[in-house]
Amino acid sequence: MRLTPIQIEAILRIVSEHAGHSARTYLFGSRLDDRARGGDLDLLVETATPMPLLERARLQLDLETQLGLPVDLIVDDHDRAASPFQQLARARAQPLRLPT
């Protein structure tokens, strides 16, 4: 996983601020490959309740601003059936956890 502990802590803090403490955050895409270089940050955030579109935009902007990386964000609120892309992302995703 090509994220530093500081980046992981920042991601989890920002997601918690926007989506609540029960939100779960997963990384998928090119940043999972330690041999790759560059790339955007692909995140899947699972929430217990729907997140308004404006709040999703604020979350993405805060992540991009504080991390200095482009962010692709998928929010799954469990109220709607997951799209095929969401299913694929979730199948390949790894949970982000605070470093120990």
C-alpha positions as protocol buffer text, in pm:
chain_id: "A"
residue {
  index: 1
  type: MET
  ca { x: 0 y: 0 z: 0 }
}
residue {
  index: 2
  type: ARG
  ca { x: 153 y: 327 z: -110 }
}
residue {
  index: 3
  type: LEU
  ca { x: 34 y: 552 z: 172 }
}
residue {
  index: 4
  type: THR
  ca { x: 232 y: 681 z: 466 }
}
residue {
  index: 5
  type: PRO
  ca { x: 102 y: 644 z: 822 }
}
residue {
  index: 6
  type: ILE
  ca { x: 49 y: 1022 z: 828 }
}
residue {
  index: 7
  type: GLN
  ca { x: -163 y: 1004 z: 510 }
}
residue {
  index: 8
  type: ILE
  ca { x: -369 y: 717 z: 652 }
}
residue {
  index: 9
  type: GLU
  ca { x: -433 y: 907 z: 974 }
}
residue {
  index: 10
  type: ALA
  ca { x: -536 y: 1217 z: 777 }
}
residue {
  index: 11
  type: ILE
  ca { x: -773 y: 1018 z: 553 }
}
residue {
  index: 12
  type: LEU
  ca { x: -942 y: 848 z: 847 }
}
residue {
  index: 13
  type: ARG
  ca { x: -976 y: 1177 z: 1038 }
}
residue {
  index: 14
  type: ILE
  ca { x: -1124 y: 1362 z: 741 }
}
residue {
  index: 15
  type: VAL
  ca { x: -1366 y: 1081 z: 658 }
}
residue {
  index: 16
  type: SER
  ca { x: -1477 y: 1065 z: 1021 }
}
residue {
  index: 17
  type: GLU
  ca { x: -1537 y: 1442 z: 1027 }
}
residue {
  index: 18
  type: HIS
  ca { x: -1763 y: 1424 z: 721 }
}
residue {
  index: 19
  type: ALA
  ca { x: -1920 y: 1078 z: 742 }
}
residue {
  index: 20
  type: GLY
  ca { x: -1919 y: 1004 z: 1114 }
}
residue {
  index: 21
  type: HIS
  ca { x: -1718 y: 774 z: 1337 }
}
residue {
  index: 22
  type: SER
  ca { x: -1894 y: 461 z: 1217 }
}
residue {
  index: 23
  type: ALA
  ca { x: -1787 y: 512 z: 853 }
}
residue {
  index: 24
  type: ARG
  ca { x: -1548 y: 253 z: 712 }
}
residue {
  index: 25
  type: THR
  ca { x: -1280 y: 354 z: 466 }
}
residue {
  index: 26
  type: TYR
  ca { x: -1120 y: 130 z: 205 }
}
residue {
  index: 27
  type: LEU
  ca { x: -840 y: 180 z: -46 }
}
residue {
  index: 28
  type: PHE
  ca { x: -858 y: 30 z: -394 }
}
residue {
  index: 29
  type: GLY
  ca { x: -687 y: 88 z: -726 }
}
residue {
  index: 30
  type: SER
  ca { x: -325 y: 158 z: -813 }
}
residue {
  index: 31
  type: ARG
  ca { x: -216 y: 272 z: -465 }
}
residue {
  index: 32
  type: LEU
  ca { x: -247 y: -90 z: -348 }
}
residue {
  index: 33
  type: ASP
  ca { x: 42 y: -186 z: -576 }
}
residue {
  index: 34
  type: ASP
  ca { x: 374 y: -111 z: -405 }
}
residue {
  index: 35
  type: ARG
  ca { x: 556 y: -140 z: -738 }
}
residue {
  index: 36
  type: ALA
  ca { x: 345 y: 126 z: -914 }
}
residue {
  index: 37
  type: ARG
  ca { x: 424 y: 497 z: -919 }
}
residue {
  index: 38
  type: GLY
  ca { x: 205 y: 803 z: -896 }
}
residue {
  index: 39
  type: GLY
  ca { x: -166 y: 771 z: -940 }
}
residue {
  index: 40
  type: ASP
  ca { x: -468 y: 915 z: -775 }
}
residue {
  index: 41
  type: LEU
  ca { x: -619 y: 800 z: -448 }
}
residue {
  index: 42
  type: ASP
  ca { x: -917 y: 565 z: -491 }
}
residue {
  index: 43
  type: LEU
  ca { x: -1131 y: 545 z: -178 }
}
residue {
  index: 44
  type: LEU
  ca { x: -1451 y: 363 z: -93 }
}
residue {
  index: 45
  type: VAL
  ca { x: -1635 y: 497 z: 211 }
}
residue {
  index: 46
  type: GLU
  ca { x: -1916 y: 293 z: 363 }
}
residue {
  index: 47
  type: THR
  ca { x: -2167 y: 484 z: 574 }
}
residue {
  index: 48
  type: ALA
  ca { x: -2465 y: 373 z: 779 }
}
residue {
  index: 49
  type: THR
  ca { x: -2682 y: 657 z: 649 }
}
residue {
  index: 50
  type: PRO
  ca { x: -2697 y: 838 z: 316 }
}
residue {
  index: 51
  type: MET
  ca { x: -2446 y: 1119 z: 269 }
}
residue {
  index: 52
  type: PRO
  ca { x: -2582 y: 1424 z: 85 }
}
residue {
  index: 53
  type: LEU
  ca { x: -2412 y: 1506 z: -244 }
}
residue {
  index: 54
  type: LEU
  ca { x: -2282 y: 1839 z: -114 }
}
residue {
  index: 55
  type: GLU
  ca { x: -2120 y: 1666 z: 183 }
}
residue {
  index: 56
  type: ARG
  ca { x: -1957 y: 1413 z: -51 }
}
residue {
  index: 57
  type: ALA
  ca { x: -1812 y: 1703 z: -249 }
}
residue {
  index: 58
  type: ARG
  ca { x: -1681 y: 1864 z: 70 }
}
residue {
  index: 59
  type: LEU
  ca { x: -1524 y: 1534 z: 174 }
}
residue {
  index: 60
  type: GLN
  ca { x: -1350 y: 1494 z: -159 }
}
residue {
  index: 61
  type: LEU
  ca { x: -1227 y: 1856 z: -157 }
}
residue {
  index: 62
  type: ASP
  ca { x: -1091 y: 1826 z: 198 }
}
residue {
  index: 63
  type: LEU
  ca { x: -911 y: 1503 z: 112 }
}
residue {
  index: 64
  type: GLU
  ca { x: -756 y: 1650 z: -203 }
}
residue {
  index: 65
  type: THR
  ca { x: -657 y: 1973 z: -29 }
}
residue {
  index: 66
  type: GLN
  ca { x: -499 y: 1814 z: 275 }
}
residue {
  index: 67
  type: LEU
  ca { x: -329 y: 1525 z: 94 }
}
residue {
  index: 68
  type: GLY
  ca { x: -223 y: 1710 z: -220 }
}
residue {
  index: 69
  type: LEU
  ca { x: -352 y: 1421 z: -434 }
}
residue {
  index: 70
  type: PRO
  ca { x: -643 y: 1377 z: -672 }
}
residue {
  index: 71
  type: VAL
  ca { x: -909 y: 1160 z: -507 }
}
residue {
  index: 72
  type: ASP
  ca { x: -1169 y: 932 z: -666 }
}
residue {
  index: 73
  type: LEU
  ca { x: -1437 y: 876 z: -407 }
}
residue {
  index: 74
  type: ILE
  ca { x: -1714 y: 618 z: -390 }
}
residue {
  index: 75
  type: VAL
  ca { x: -1964 y: 648 z: -105 }
}
residue {
  index: 76
  type: ASP
  ca { x: -2177 y: 342 z: -31 }
}
residue {
  index: 77
  type: ASP
  ca { x: -2458 y: 414 z: 214 }
}
residue {
  index: 78
  type: HIS
  ca { x: -2620 y: 67 z: 211 }
}
residue {
  index: 79
  type: ASP
  ca { x: -2960 y: 222 z: 124 }
}
residue {
  index: 80
  type: ARG
  ca { x: -2915 y: 150 z: -246 }
}
residue {
  index: 81
  type: ALA
  ca { x: -2794 y: -155 z: -427 }
}
residue {
  index: 82
  type: ALA
  ca { x: -2426 y: -130 z: -513 }
}
residue {
  index: 83
  type: SER
  ca { x: -2345 y: -62 z: -876 }
}
residue {
  index: 84
  type: PRO
  ca { x: -2124 y: -312 z: -1062 }
}
residue {
  index: 85
  type: PHE
  ca { x: -1832 y: -69 z: -1027 }
}
residue {
  index: 86
  type: GLN
  ca { x: -1891 y: -39 z: -652 }
}
residue {
  index: 87
  type: GLN
  ca { x: -1901 y: -418 z: -624 }
}
residue {
  index: 88
  type: LEU
  ca { x: -1573 y: -448 z: -813 }
}
residue {
  index: 89
  type: ALA
  ca { x: -1408 y: -176 z: -604 }
}
residue {
  index: 90
  type: ARG
  ca { x: -1523 y: -339 z: -280 }
}
residue {
  index: 91
  type: ALA
  ca { x: -1400 y: -683 z: -391 }
}
residue {
  index: 92
  type: ARG
  ca { x: -1050 y: -543 z: -451 }
}
residue {
  index: 93
  type: ALA
  ca { x: -1038 y: -296 z: -163 }
}
residue {
  index: 94
  type: GLN
  ca { x: -835 y: -311 z: 156 }
}
residue {
  index: 95
  type: PRO
  ca { x: -954 y: -144 z: 476 }
}
residue {
  index: 96
  type: LEU
  ca { x: -761 y: 156 z: 602 }
}
residue {
  index: 97
  type: ARG
  ca { x: -671 y: 134 z: 970 }
}
residue {
  index: 98
  type: LEU
  ca { x: -473 y: 356 z: 1202 }
}
residue {
  index: 99
  type: PRO
  ca { x: -109 y: 251 z: 1213 }
}
residue {
  index: 100
  type: THR
  ca { x: -9 y: 71 z: 1532 }
}
